[in-house]
Structures are given as structure tokens and as C-alpha cells.
Amino acid sequence: YWAYKWSDLLLVSSRKLPSRAMWSYYRWIRESVAANKPWDRFAREILTATGSTLSNGAGNYFVLHKDPIDLTETTTQAFLGMSLTCARCHNHPLEKWTQNDYYSLANLFARVRMKAGDLPGETLV
């Protein structure tokens, strides 16, 4: 059940990922849930994923969210449980997030690089 919920939240979809990459991503989520992986480790493994997206399914998170703005907003929604979308244009009216905080976080994701791998459907993060 929780693997399904996390797959939905993390946008595992055969329409957005090649089949082999999608199954790699789904297996990584399912194995993490089955192993009762701690929340901080789960998030850390996704946000620091490197290598082939076929052997390290967590790397597909970056394939789905290529734009730093999209990565910032999706990451804060999924892992912090808050929406920072309004901080893109102005300081957040209900939270302590400022525009500077928003773009500082987005700057971290702007440094993520990807390239095509040798295998069909493979991306290297």
C-alpha cells in the first residue's frame, strides 16, 4: 500500500519514464518501503542519487523533474510537506520563507547534471 502511495507522490509513470527506468524507480521505492527505511535516509537517497537510473532507481526523480524550479517546488511539497510556490514571486505570506530562501534552494538543484547512458532508457545523474 505505501509503495503505491509513494509511487503516486513521486510520479512513477510509464508515460513520463522509459519502461526499464520506471520499473527501476518503482522497485527502489518498493524495496525501501519493505525494508522500513527511515524517512531521512529515504529522502537523502533520492536527493543525492548518482549513477545509472537503471541500477539506482532513485535517480529517476531527477529525470522526472529536470527544471530547478520544478525540483524545488516538488521537493518541498513531497519531503517538507509545504508549498513554496508563492515564494517564487514574493515572500511567503504565511511562512518564514522569503524569495531569497526559495532561490537559494533552487540554486542547489541547478547544479544537477544528467546525460544519456549507453543502454536504452538509461540516464546518468
mmCIF file with all atom_site columns, C-alpha atoms in Angstrom:
data_model
loop_
_atom_site.group_PDB
_atom_site.id
_atom_site.type_symbol
_atom_site.label_atom_id
_atom_site.label_alt_id
_atom_site.label_comp_id
_atom_site.label_asym_id
_atom_site.label_entity_id
_atom_site.label_seq_id
_atom_site.pdbx_PDB_ins_code
_atom_site.Cartn_x
_atom_site.Cartn_y
_atom_site.Cartn_z
_atom_site.occupancy
_atom_site.B_iso_or_equiv
_atom_site.pdbx_formal_charge
_atom_site.auth_seq_id
_atom_site.auth_comp_id
_atom_site.auth_asym_id
_atom_site.auth_atom_id
_atom_site.pdbx_PDB_model_num
ATOM 1   C CA . TYR A 1 1   ? 0.000  0.000  0.000   1.00 0.00 ? 1   TYR A CA 1
ATOM 2   C CA . TRP A 1 2   ? 2.708  2.509  0.991   1.00 0.00 ? 2   TRP A CA 1
ATOM 3   C CA . ALA A 1 3   ? 4.836  1.650  -2.037  1.00 0.00 ? 3   ALA A CA 1
ATOM 4   C CA . TYR A 1 4   ? 1.804  2.518  -4.169  1.00 0.00 ? 4   TYR A CA 1
ATOM 5   C CA . LYS A 1 5   ? 1.244  5.805  -2.283  1.00 0.00 ? 5   LYS A CA 1
ATOM 6   C CA . TRP A 1 6   ? 4.899  6.837  -2.599  1.00 0.00 ? 6   TRP A CA 1
ATOM 7   C CA . SER A 1 7   ? 4.947  5.849  -6.263  1.00 0.00 ? 7   SER A CA 1
ATOM 8   C CA . ASP A 1 8   ? 1.977  8.127  -6.824  1.00 0.00 ? 8   ASP A CA 1
ATOM 9   C CA . LEU A 1 9   ? 3.534  11.019 -4.880  1.00 0.00 ? 9   LEU A CA 1
ATOM 10  C CA . LEU A 1 10  ? 6.901  10.639 -6.632  1.00 0.00 ? 10  LEU A CA 1
ATOM 11  C CA . LEU A 1 11  ? 5.216  10.460 -10.080 1.00 0.00 ? 11  LEU A CA 1
ATOM 12  C CA . VAL A 1 12  ? 6.262  6.950  -11.126 1.00 0.00 ? 12  VAL A CA 1
ATOM 13  C CA . SER A 1 13  ? 4.683  6.683  -14.570 1.00 0.00 ? 13  SER A CA 1
ATOM 14  C CA . SER A 1 14  ? 5.412  4.819  -17.776 1.00 0.00 ? 14  SER A CA 1
ATOM 15  C CA . ARG A 1 15  ? 4.192  7.884  -19.679 1.00 0.00 ? 15  ARG A CA 1
ATOM 16  C CA . LYS A 1 16  ? 6.998  10.027 -18.276 1.00 0.00 ? 16  LYS A CA 1
ATOM 17  C CA . LEU A 1 17  ? 9.801  7.461  -17.992 1.00 0.00 ? 17  LEU A CA 1
ATOM 18  C CA . PRO A 1 18  ? 11.051 4.696  -20.270 1.00 0.00 ? 18  PRO A CA 1
ATOM 19  C CA . SER A 1 19  ? 9.757  1.300  -19.129 1.00 0.00 ? 19  SER A CA 1
ATOM 20  C CA . ARG A 1 20  ? 13.046 -0.005 -17.700 1.00 0.00 ? 20  ARG A CA 1
ATOM 21  C CA . ALA A 1 21  ? 13.682 3.232  -15.795 1.00 0.00 ? 21  ALA A CA 1
ATOM 22  C CA . MET A 1 22  ? 10.116 3.295  -14.460 1.00 0.00 ? 22  MET A CA 1
ATOM 23  C CA . TRP A 1 23  ? 10.410 -0.255 -13.120 1.00 0.00 ? 23  TRP A CA 1
ATOM 24  C CA . SER A 1 24  ? 13.802 0.537  -11.578 1.00 0.00 ? 24  SER A CA 1
ATOM 25  C CA . TYR A 1 25  ? 12.294 3.556  -9.798  1.00 0.00 ? 25  TYR A CA 1
ATOM 26  C CA . TYR A 1 26  ? 9.263  1.570  -8.635  1.00 0.00 ? 26  TYR A CA 1
ATOM 27  C CA . ARG A 1 27  ? 11.434 -1.332 -7.367  1.00 0.00 ? 27  ARG A CA 1
ATOM 28  C CA . TRP A 1 28  ? 13.623 1.100  -5.437  1.00 0.00 ? 28  TRP A CA 1
ATOM 29  C CA . ILE A 1 29  ? 10.551 2.602  -3.729  1.00 0.00 ? 29  ILE A CA 1
ATOM 30  C CA . ARG A 1 30  ? 9.024  -0.817 -3.022  1.00 0.00 ? 30  ARG A CA 1
ATOM 31  C CA . GLU A 1 31  ? 12.273 -2.205 -1.572  1.00 0.00 ? 31  GLU A CA 1
ATOM 32  C CA . SER A 1 32  ? 12.700 0.920  0.569   1.00 0.00 ? 32  SER A CA 1
ATOM 33  C CA . VAL A 1 33  ? 9.201  0.571  1.987   1.00 0.00 ? 33  VAL A CA 1
ATOM 34  C CA . ALA A 1 34  ? 9.614  -3.195 2.513   1.00 0.00 ? 34  ALA A CA 1
ATOM 35  C CA . ALA A 1 35  ? 12.888 -2.607 4.367   1.00 0.00 ? 35  ALA A CA 1
ATOM 36  C CA . ASN A 1 36  ? 11.157 0.028  6.542   1.00 0.00 ? 36  ASN A CA 1
ATOM 37  C CA . LYS A 1 37  ? 13.848 2.506  5.541   1.00 0.00 ? 37  LYS A CA 1
ATOM 38  C CA . PRO A 1 38  ? 13.900 5.564  7.844   1.00 0.00 ? 38  PRO A CA 1
ATOM 39  C CA . TRP A 1 39  ? 12.347 8.691  6.352   1.00 0.00 ? 39  TRP A CA 1
ATOM 40  C CA . ASP A 1 40  ? 15.532 10.763 6.448   1.00 0.00 ? 40  ASP A CA 1
ATOM 41  C CA . ARG A 1 41  ? 17.507 8.042  4.670   1.00 0.00 ? 41  ARG A CA 1
ATOM 42  C CA . PHE A 1 42  ? 14.767 7.606  2.038   1.00 0.00 ? 42  PHE A CA 1
ATOM 43  C CA . ALA A 1 43  ? 14.795 11.337 1.240   1.00 0.00 ? 43  ALA A CA 1
ATOM 44  C CA . ARG A 1 44  ? 18.605 11.536 1.333   1.00 0.00 ? 44  ARG A CA 1
ATOM 45  C CA . GLU A 1 45  ? 18.980 8.641  -1.117  1.00 0.00 ? 45  GLU A CA 1
ATOM 46  C CA . ILE A 1 46  ? 16.627 10.321 -3.581  1.00 0.00 ? 46  ILE A CA 1
ATOM 47  C CA . LEU A 1 47  ? 18.159 13.789 -3.307  1.00 0.00 ? 47  LEU A CA 1
ATOM 48  C CA . THR A 1 48  ? 21.757 12.545 -3.519  1.00 0.00 ? 48  THR A CA 1
ATOM 49  C CA . ALA A 1 49  ? 21.208 9.822  -6.137  1.00 0.00 ? 49  ALA A CA 1
ATOM 50  C CA . THR A 1 50  ? 24.032 9.332  -8.630  1.00 0.00 ? 50  THR A CA 1
ATOM 51  C CA . GLY A 1 51  ? 24.874 6.909  -11.386 1.00 0.00 ? 51  GLY A CA 1
ATOM 52  C CA . SER A 1 52  ? 22.677 4.976  -13.761 1.00 0.00 ? 52  SER A CA 1
ATOM 53  C CA . THR A 1 53  ? 18.917 5.362  -13.368 1.00 0.00 ? 53  THR A CA 1
ATOM 54  C CA . LEU A 1 54  ? 18.541 1.681  -14.265 1.00 0.00 ? 54  LEU A CA 1
ATOM 55  C CA . SER A 1 55  ? 20.724 0.437  -11.400 1.00 0.00 ? 55  SER A CA 1
ATOM 56  C CA . ASN A 1 56  ? 19.848 3.232  -8.942  1.00 0.00 ? 56  ASN A CA 1
ATOM 57  C CA . GLY A 1 57  ? 16.127 3.819  -9.345  1.00 0.00 ? 57  GLY A CA 1
ATOM 58  C CA . ALA A 1 58  ? 16.167 6.844  -7.038  1.00 0.00 ? 58  ALA A CA 1
ATOM 59  C CA . GLY A 1 59  ? 17.964 8.828  -9.749  1.00 0.00 ? 59  GLY A CA 1
ATOM 60  C CA . ASN A 1 60  ? 14.789 8.850  -11.822 1.00 0.00 ? 60  ASN A CA 1
ATOM 61  C CA . TYR A 1 61  ? 13.459 11.575 -9.516  1.00 0.00 ? 61  TYR A CA 1
ATOM 62  C CA . PHE A 1 62  ? 15.774 13.994 -11.333 1.00 0.00 ? 62  PHE A CA 1
ATOM 63  C CA . VAL A 1 63  ? 14.768 12.658 -14.767 1.00 0.00 ? 63  VAL A CA 1
ATOM 64  C CA . LEU A 1 64  ? 11.144 13.499 -13.979 1.00 0.00 ? 64  LEU A CA 1
ATOM 65  C CA . HIS A 1 65  ? 11.951 16.953 -12.605 1.00 0.00 ? 65  HIS A CA 1
ATOM 66  C CA . LYS A 1 66  ? 14.639 18.458 -14.817 1.00 0.00 ? 66  LYS A CA 1
ATOM 67  C CA . ASP A 1 67  ? 13.971 22.135 -14.160 1.00 0.00 ? 67  ASP A CA 1
ATOM 68  C CA . PRO A 1 68  ? 15.438 23.605 -10.919 1.00 0.00 ? 68  PRO A CA 1
ATOM 69  C CA . ILE A 1 69  ? 12.168 25.436 -10.201 1.00 0.00 ? 69  ILE A CA 1
ATOM 70  C CA . ASP A 1 70  ? 10.159 22.232 -10.629 1.00 0.00 ? 70  ASP A CA 1
ATOM 71  C CA . LEU A 1 71  ? 12.647 20.349 -8.443  1.00 0.00 ? 71  LEU A CA 1
ATOM 72  C CA . THR A 1 72  ? 12.423 22.990 -5.718  1.00 0.00 ? 72  THR A CA 1
ATOM 73  C CA . GLU A 1 73  ? 8.646  23.020 -5.604  1.00 0.00 ? 73  GLU A CA 1
ATOM 74  C CA . THR A 1 74  ? 8.226  19.244 -5.874  1.00 0.00 ? 74  THR A CA 1
ATOM 75  C CA . THR A 1 75  ? 10.899 18.528 -3.269  1.00 0.00 ? 75  THR A CA 1
ATOM 76  C CA . THR A 1 76  ? 9.487  20.928 -0.698  1.00 0.00 ? 76  THR A CA 1
ATOM 77  C CA . GLN A 1 77  ? 5.969  19.600 -1.275  1.00 0.00 ? 77  GLN A CA 1
ATOM 78  C CA . ALA A 1 78  ? 6.964  15.914 -1.092  1.00 0.00 ? 78  ALA A CA 1
ATOM 79  C CA . PHE A 1 79  ? 9.594  15.993 1.656   1.00 0.00 ? 79  PHE A CA 1
ATOM 80  C CA . LEU A 1 80  ? 8.800  19.083 3.732   1.00 0.00 ? 80  LEU A CA 1
ATOM 81  C CA . GLY A 1 81  ? 5.037  18.921 3.336   1.00 0.00 ? 81  GLY A CA 1
ATOM 82  C CA . MET A 1 82  ? 4.686  22.569 2.380   1.00 0.00 ? 82  MET A CA 1
ATOM 83  C CA . SER A 1 83  ? 4.154  24.516 -0.786  1.00 0.00 ? 83  SER A CA 1
ATOM 84  C CA . LEU A 1 84  ? 6.690  27.248 -1.524  1.00 0.00 ? 84  LEU A CA 1
ATOM 85  C CA . THR A 1 85  ? 5.256  28.170 -4.908  1.00 0.00 ? 85  THR A CA 1
ATOM 86  C CA . CYS A 1 86  ? 4.218  31.667 -3.843  1.00 0.00 ? 86  CYS A CA 1
ATOM 87  C CA . ALA A 1 87  ? 7.764  32.409 -2.610  1.00 0.00 ? 87  ALA A CA 1
ATOM 88  C CA . ARG A 1 88  ? 8.863  32.335 -6.244  1.00 0.00 ? 88  ARG A CA 1
ATOM 89  C CA . CYS A 1 89  ? 7.257  35.756 -6.774  1.00 0.00 ? 89  CYS A CA 1
ATOM 90  C CA . HIS A 1 90  ? 7.124  37.255 -3.268  1.00 0.00 ? 90  HIS A CA 1
ATOM 91  C CA . ASN A 1 91  ? 7.894  36.411 0.331   1.00 0.00 ? 91  ASN A CA 1
ATOM 92  C CA . HIS A 1 92  ? 5.631  33.648 1.619   1.00 0.00 ? 92  HIS A CA 1
ATOM 93  C CA . PRO A 1 93  ? 2.675  35.317 3.382   1.00 0.00 ? 93  PRO A CA 1
ATOM 94  C CA . LEU A 1 94  ? 2.080  32.580 5.981   1.00 0.00 ? 94  LEU A CA 1
ATOM 95  C CA . GLU A 1 95  ? 5.538  31.097 6.490   1.00 0.00 ? 95  GLU A CA 1
ATOM 96  C CA . LYS A 1 96  ? 9.008  32.482 7.134   1.00 0.00 ? 96  LYS A CA 1
ATOM 97  C CA . TRP A 1 97  ? 10.204 31.599 3.610   1.00 0.00 ? 97  TRP A CA 1
ATOM 98  C CA . THR A 1 98  ? 11.475 34.519 1.565   1.00 0.00 ? 98  THR A CA 1
ATOM 99  C CA . GLN A 1 99  ? 12.184 34.825 -2.141  1.00 0.00 ? 99  GLN A CA 1
ATOM 100 C CA . ASN A 1 100 ? 15.870 34.672 -1.296  1.00 0.00 ? 100 ASN A CA 1
ATOM 101 C CA . ASP A 1 101 ? 15.355 31.358 0.546   1.00 0.00 ? 101 ASP A CA 1
ATOM 102 C CA . TYR A 1 102 ? 13.409 29.987 -2.406  1.00 0.00 ? 102 TYR A CA 1
ATOM 103 C CA . TYR A 1 103 ? 16.044 30.820 -4.998  1.00 0.00 ? 103 TYR A CA 1
ATOM 104 C CA . SER A 1 104 ? 18.872 29.710 -2.711  1.00 0.00 ? 104 SER A CA 1
ATOM 105 C CA . LEU A 1 105 ? 17.249 26.272 -2.555  1.00 0.00 ? 105 LEU A CA 1
ATOM 106 C CA . ALA A 1 106 ? 16.612 26.278 -6.313  1.00 0.00 ? 106 ALA A CA 1
ATOM 107 C CA . ASN A 1 107 ? 20.303 27.073 -6.832  1.00 0.00 ? 107 ASN A CA 1
ATOM 108 C CA . LEU A 1 108 ? 21.225 23.733 -5.250  1.00 0.00 ? 108 LEU A CA 1
ATOM 109 C CA . PHE A 1 109 ? 19.131 21.890 -7.822  1.00 0.00 ? 109 PHE A CA 1
ATOM 110 C CA . ALA A 1 110 ? 20.519 23.979 -10.692 1.00 0.00 ? 110 ALA A CA 1
ATOM 111 C CA . ARG A 1 111 ? 23.806 22.115 -10.210 1.00 0.00 ? 111 ARG A CA 1
ATOM 112 C CA . VAL A 1 112 ? 22.320 18.679 -11.008 1.00 0.00 ? 112 VAL A CA 1
ATOM 113 C CA . ARG A 1 113 ? 23.554 17.364 -14.351 1.00 0.00 ? 113 ARG A CA 1
ATOM 114 C CA . MET A 1 114 ? 22.322 14.430 -16.422 1.00 0.00 ? 114 MET A CA 1
ATOM 115 C CA . LYS A 1 115 ? 23.498 12.705 -19.553 1.00 0.00 ? 115 LYS A CA 1
ATOM 116 C CA . ALA A 1 116 ? 22.262 9.818  -21.649 1.00 0.00 ? 116 ALA A CA 1
ATOM 117 C CA . GLY A 1 117 ? 23.621 6.396  -20.780 1.00 0.00 ? 117 GLY A CA 1
ATOM 118 C CA . ASP A 1 118 ? 24.703 3.572  -23.079 1.00 0.00 ? 118 ASP A CA 1
ATOM 119 C CA . LEU A 1 119 ? 21.584 1.443  -22.523 1.00 0.00 ? 119 LEU A CA 1
ATOM 120 C CA . PRO A 1 120 ? 18.081 2.270  -23.845 1.00 0.00 ? 120 PRO A CA 1
ATOM 121 C CA . GLY A 1 121 ? 16.175 4.271  -21.221 1.00 0.00 ? 121 GLY A CA 1
ATOM 122 C CA . GLU A 1 122 ? 19.292 4.872  -19.131 1.00 0.00 ? 122 GLU A CA 1
ATOM 123 C CA . THR A 1 123 ? 20.192 8.314  -17.820 1.00 0.00 ? 123 THR A CA 1
ATOM 124 C CA . LEU A 1 124 ? 23.282 9.084  -15.742 1.00 0.00 ? 124 LEU A CA 1
ATOM 125 C CA . VAL A 1 125 ? 22.778 11.502 -12.866 1.00 0.00 ? 125 VAL A CA 1
#
